[in-house]
XYZ file of C-alpha atoms in Angstrom:
374
model
C 118.017 -45.707 38.499
C 115.718 -45.689 35.398
C 113.270 -48.139 34.813
C 114.217 -51.193 31.651
C 111.978 -51.471 29.008
C 111.298 -54.668 28.731
C 113.413 -55.905 25.360
C 114.044 -59.202 23.535
C 117.081 -61.175 24.969
C 118.908 -60.537 20.965
C 118.971 -56.578 22.025
C 120.385 -57.155 25.522
C 124.137 -55.840 24.286
C 126.517 -54.025 26.536
C 129.491 -51.155 26.017
C 133.049 -51.743 25.100
C 134.333 -50.802 27.898
C 132.808 -52.304 30.337
C 133.517 -52.914 34.214
C 135.409 -55.194 36.024
C 133.917 -58.108 37.885
C 135.177 -60.484 41.023
C 133.115 -63.442 41.700
C 132.644 -64.378 45.747
C 132.020 -67.972 45.814
C 133.907 -70.693 43.876
C 131.473 -73.758 44.286
C 129.273 -74.911 41.379
C 127.301 -71.789 40.694
C 130.313 -69.662 41.315
C 132.114 -71.639 38.572
C 129.966 -71.562 36.125
C 129.298 -67.601 36.369
C 133.799 -67.649 36.062
C 133.676 -69.249 32.771
C 130.532 -67.506 31.510
C 132.403 -63.749 32.222
C 135.109 -64.349 30.913
C 133.181 -64.784 27.503
C 131.713 -61.880 28.254
C 132.966 -58.795 25.934
C 132.874 -55.030 27.395
C 133.338 -56.856 30.557
C 136.598 -57.833 32.360
C 136.584 -61.657 34.671
C 139.495 -60.139 36.925
C 139.274 -62.154 40.967
C 137.295 -64.837 42.237
C 137.608 -65.716 46.219
C 136.733 -68.565 48.105
C 138.381 -69.989 51.680
C 139.038 -73.422 49.999
C 142.707 -73.575 48.883
C 141.693 -76.458 46.469
C 138.781 -74.364 44.731
C 141.082 -71.328 44.224
C 143.821 -73.852 42.548
C 141.195 -75.356 40.245
C 140.370 -71.466 39.345
C 143.850 -70.719 38.397
C 144.302 -73.846 36.603
C 141.226 -72.989 33.986
C 141.498 -69.357 33.830
C 145.115 -68.128 34.445
C 144.370 -64.447 33.827
C 141.829 -64.266 36.796
C 143.560 -63.333 40.611
C 142.457 -65.610 43.040
C 142.170 -64.452 46.494
C 141.108 -66.351 50.275
C 140.356 -62.508 51.626
C 136.826 -60.826 51.018
C 138.042 -57.845 51.554
C 140.668 -58.215 48.685
C 137.140 -57.312 46.479
C 136.056 -54.875 48.953
C 138.819 -52.687 49.617
C 140.082 -52.530 45.340
C 139.721 -49.771 43.431
C 139.747 -52.026 40.219
C 136.608 -53.823 41.153
C 133.260 -52.732 39.786
C 131.148 -55.370 39.943
C 130.663 -58.403 42.270
C 129.019 -61.374 41.549
C 127.917 -63.678 44.937
C 128.081 -67.039 44.695
C 127.870 -68.416 48.593
C 125.430 -69.899 50.757
C 122.137 -68.705 51.280
C 122.551 -67.337 54.929
C 125.786 -65.414 53.716
C 123.585 -63.428 51.070
C 122.340 -60.151 53.118
C 125.592 -59.642 55.038
C 127.879 -59.890 51.922
C 125.492 -57.955 49.442
C 124.945 -55.639 51.785
C 128.616 -54.943 52.537
C 129.949 -54.888 48.419
C 126.953 -52.504 48.089
C 128.552 -50.291 50.935
C 131.999 -50.289 49.560
C 130.247 -48.828 46.285
C 130.156 -51.732 44.105
C 127.268 -53.325 42.028
C 126.215 -56.855 42.973
C 124.597 -59.413 41.024
C 123.510 -62.232 44.113
C 122.588 -65.673 43.820
C 118.691 -66.779 44.538
C 117.482 -66.203 46.910
C 118.326 -62.754 47.363
C 118.841 -63.288 51.131
C 116.597 -65.288 53.834
C 114.185 -62.474 55.073
C 112.227 -59.914 53.218
C 113.122 -57.041 55.716
C 116.699 -57.824 54.119
C 116.028 -57.484 50.640
C 114.652 -54.083 51.741
C 117.097 -52.582 53.019
C 119.265 -54.128 50.159
C 116.960 -52.201 47.696
C 117.160 -48.983 49.529
C 120.931 -49.197 49.569
C 121.397 -49.994 46.158
C 118.572 -46.949 45.095
C 120.928 -44.514 47.339
C 124.022 -45.657 46.189
C 123.027 -45.727 42.853
C 124.299 -49.041 42.424
C 123.164 -52.385 40.316
C 121.518 -54.723 42.704
C 120.638 -58.117 40.495
C 119.179 -61.513 41.843
C 120.364 -64.359 40.165
C 116.605 -65.828 38.566
C 118.547 -67.360 35.867
C 115.154 -68.926 34.232
C 113.744 -64.963 33.612
C 116.828 -65.114 30.881
C 115.785 -68.733 29.226
C 115.194 -68.205 25.991
C 111.784 -70.688 26.440
C 110.890 -68.656 29.356
C 110.684 -65.618 27.000
C 108.659 -67.280 23.954
C 106.366 -68.928 27.086
C 105.621 -65.038 27.910
C 104.896 -63.914 24.222
C 102.448 -66.275 24.109
C 100.428 -65.578 27.141
C 100.695 -61.383 26.526
C 99.668 -62.370 22.856
C 96.202 -64.552 23.534
C 97.363 -67.520 21.985
C 96.858 -69.117 25.039
C 93.125 -67.968 25.284
C 91.976 -67.231 29.005
C 94.945 -68.846 30.970
C 93.650 -71.017 33.553
C 96.339 -72.718 35.003
C 100.329 -72.750 35.747
C 102.008 -76.124 37.064
C 105.337 -76.381 37.722
C 107.379 -79.383 39.139
C 110.907 -79.186 39.929
C 112.009 -83.083 41.121
C 115.234 -84.573 41.622
C 117.374 -87.524 44.051
C 119.294 -84.460 46.588
C 121.239 -82.897 46.950
C 119.913 -82.821 50.153
C 121.602 -78.852 51.939
C 122.485 -77.678 55.452
C 121.424 -74.265 55.024
C 117.821 -74.819 53.319
C 115.268 -76.818 52.532
C 113.966 -77.804 49.224
C 111.381 -75.029 49.043
C 114.203 -72.228 49.424
C 116.733 -74.298 47.483
C 114.204 -75.338 44.726
C 111.134 -73.311 44.477
C 112.929 -70.064 43.854
C 113.388 -70.566 40.401
C 109.546 -71.667 40.014
C 107.906 -68.470 42.037
C 110.622 -66.091 39.787
C 109.617 -67.836 36.290
C 105.551 -68.076 37.363
C 105.668 -64.069 38.466
C 107.724 -63.185 35.263
C 105.004 -65.104 33.091
C 102.428 -63.218 34.624
C 103.969 -60.116 35.397
C 102.282 -59.812 38.777
C 102.839 -61.679 42.040
C 100.696 -64.076 44.317
C 98.311 -62.633 46.793
C 97.041 -66.059 48.307
C 99.791 -69.046 48.971
C 99.908 -72.731 50.531
C 101.628 -74.872 51.389
C 102.094 -78.510 52.545
C 105.544 -80.433 52.526
C 107.015 -83.243 54.617
C 110.845 -84.579 56.073
C 111.430 -87.958 55.183
C 115.473 -87.848 55.464
C 116.239 -84.869 58.061
C 114.256 -83.734 61.335
C 111.920 -80.425 60.310
C 114.261 -80.090 57.356
C 110.873 -80.667 53.999
C 112.451 -82.898 50.854
C 109.083 -82.932 49.378
C 107.048 -79.343 49.182
C 103.491 -78.775 47.543
C 102.470 -74.969 47.109
C 99.616 -73.653 45.405
C 99.197 -69.697 44.122
C 96.024 -67.724 43.674
C 96.745 -64.036 41.855
C 94.374 -61.590 40.758
C 94.305 -61.960 37.301
C 92.169 -65.448 38.117
C 95.004 -68.238 36.997
C 96.230 -70.655 40.113
C 99.456 -71.864 39.633
C 100.672 -74.852 41.561
C 104.263 -76.129 42.125
C 105.977 -79.495 43.384
C 109.874 -79.409 44.450
C 111.248 -82.679 45.875
C 114.862 -83.507 46.911
C 113.379 -87.219 47.330
C 112.095 -88.032 43.421
C 113.753 -91.411 41.346
C 113.361 -89.211 37.707
C 114.944 -85.484 37.452
C 112.131 -83.927 36.112
C 112.175 -79.827 35.517
C 109.049 -78.924 33.965
C 106.099 -76.522 33.524
C 102.373 -77.025 32.270
C 100.408 -74.167 31.446
C 96.631 -74.405 29.998
C 94.613 -72.171 28.494
C 90.894 -71.744 26.684
C 92.480 -71.918 23.518
C 95.871 -73.597 23.920
C 98.014 -76.217 26.284
C 101.879 -75.774 26.822
C 104.639 -77.948 28.123
C 108.377 -76.583 28.667
C 110.243 -79.906 29.389
C 114.006 -78.216 29.898
C 115.013 -81.909 30.523
C 114.400 -82.692 26.955
C 118.063 -81.594 24.761
C 115.833 -79.609 22.030
C 112.051 -78.925 21.512
C 111.511 -78.066 24.771
C 108.624 -75.821 24.268
C 105.245 -77.856 22.777
C 102.118 -76.195 22.208
C 99.316 -78.258 21.983
C 96.050 -76.920 20.357
C 94.114 -78.909 22.700
C 90.547 -77.594 24.711
C 87.744 -78.042 26.070
C 84.758 -76.095 25.968
C 81.234 -77.559 27.311
C 77.681 -76.562 25.233
C 74.975 -75.981 27.003
C 71.531 -76.270 24.700
C 69.228 -75.584 27.261
C 68.929 -75.015 30.991
C 69.693 -78.133 32.642
C 73.172 -80.369 33.003
C 70.918 -82.875 31.093
C 71.545 -80.117 27.722
C 75.478 -80.580 28.749
C 77.339 -81.953 25.664
C 80.974 -81.947 25.461
C 82.982 -80.338 23.367
C 86.569 -81.611 22.983
C 89.138 -80.302 20.215
C 92.694 -81.942 19.284
C 94.878 -79.907 17.066
C 97.896 -80.130 16.309
C 101.132 -80.017 18.111
C 103.352 -76.886 17.329
C 106.978 -76.373 18.148
C 108.439 -73.039 18.330
C 111.776 -72.265 17.415
C 113.884 -71.357 20.487
C 117.347 -69.863 20.415
C 119.949 -72.059 22.316
C 121.958 -68.977 24.175
C 122.930 -70.454 27.567
C 120.181 -68.404 30.350
C 123.312 -67.491 32.550
C 124.801 -65.533 29.363
C 122.001 -63.609 28.944
C 121.858 -63.207 33.076
C 125.550 -61.973 33.083
C 124.761 -59.829 30.143
C 122.139 -58.180 31.501
C 123.649 -56.956 35.004
C 126.873 -55.785 32.841
C 124.261 -53.948 30.859
C 122.698 -52.312 33.689
C 125.781 -51.182 35.026
C 127.302 -49.335 31.677
C 124.150 -47.720 30.463
C 121.991 -47.144 34.081
C 119.221 -49.514 32.727
C 117.445 -51.317 35.626
C 117.786 -54.807 34.908
C 115.075 -57.879 34.047
C 115.583 -59.867 37.374
C 116.087 -56.326 39.636
C 116.544 -56.397 43.682
C 112.503 -55.733 43.159
C 111.727 -59.208 41.550
C 114.297 -60.780 44.345
C 112.089 -59.220 47.152
C 108.862 -60.410 45.418
C 110.114 -64.395 45.214
C 111.345 -64.295 48.984
C 107.954 -62.539 50.225
C 106.471 -65.870 48.435
C 109.004 -68.400 49.952
C 108.011 -66.644 53.326
C 104.626 -67.067 53.234
C 104.979 -70.517 52.089
C 107.063 -71.101 54.749
C 104.908 -70.019 57.554
C 102.479 -72.101 56.455
C 105.096 -75.544 56.448
C 105.342 -74.325 60.437
C 102.141 -73.897 61.156
C 101.057 -77.285 59.843
C 104.093 -78.538 61.504
C 102.692 -76.847 64.866
C 99.241 -78.314 65.041
C 100.815 -81.949 64.352
C 103.157 -81.481 67.117
C 100.068 -80.391 69.275
C 97.482 -82.825 68.239
C 97.908 -85.487 66.065
C 94.167 -86.053 65.856
C 93.118 -82.572 64.485
C 90.976 -82.844 61.330
C 92.840 -82.413 58.126
C 90.708 -79.823 56.514
C 90.904 -76.690 57.767
C 90.809 -72.932 56.416
C 92.211 -69.868 58.036
C 93.997 -66.521 56.701
C 96.866 -65.017 58.222
C 98.328 -62.000 57.256
C 102.531 -61.758 57.664
C 103.302 -58.825 55.960
C 103.525 -60.414 52.616
C 101.378 -62.670 50.196
C 98.170 -63.495 52.026
C 98.391 -67.027 53.097
C 95.755 -69.329 52.910
C 96.194 -72.225 55.405
C 94.477 -75.569 54.525
């Protein structure tokens, strides 16, 4: 498919005669997709599939025009369905997405794209061969606040970028099919990669399992990038306060994105520190702090999920590559794999010997980003 040109969210438009869409999986995210797809002009929300009768009864009561079925083949074998949104458990993503693509339909897969980078690569190959859109639900790449943050970085208004710190914390919900890294960190990795326009070269991770054995509910990760900045990610299912916050620190200004706030989600602080050295020794070092104004940029209130589905439909209609395409899904899964490898190695070392020194460094290649085990 042709490469997509970078464009503002306001430019994401679709033709009048768009595709018919089916949603497989009518849980929390599936229901959201159905609601938004029903309101998208130029596309038709045609069918919802879920094995649970109670979920289908709910969909029928809320959206009478949407056909329902417990059988996935009703979608795969229907010539009237052009595109599918997958909102199913993570371990089903690969098999279902492959079946959808092989049935000749476009597919948007909720994050993460799959559980293995090899599976992501296979999905990308099939999509390319069959000339179908493969997209991943990296919703925050469509968040108007993240768009503003990216524009500020690209314009240089923050100066030289030092580091990004991302925190995604709350109490629960525990999952049986993934740890907190695979549940929450895809959002943070996709945002950071989108902001910096590159993937990490080095990834280190540390985590703990407090409630369920071998299921990390708190994870810290550090990412290193070729362009210079570092990024830190903290995700937790075991925190008393819901936190959705990203801090970006540059040489000229600092920015905080707080998605929990109902308004004024982004604040830019004209704060910086530039040391002055008059001489050849540390004795000549002088601190130079600057405390300026706080700027609150105007942020569009458009729902990110709507922009995501609009981009999906636009890609189907025009042949343009969507913003959060299958390659974006691949690089995030590569990052998750690298961080997971660090967690497993640390777990093995703790099992072998509890007296092993706490600080040890080695680099290990796993076919993705370089792993920094610290």
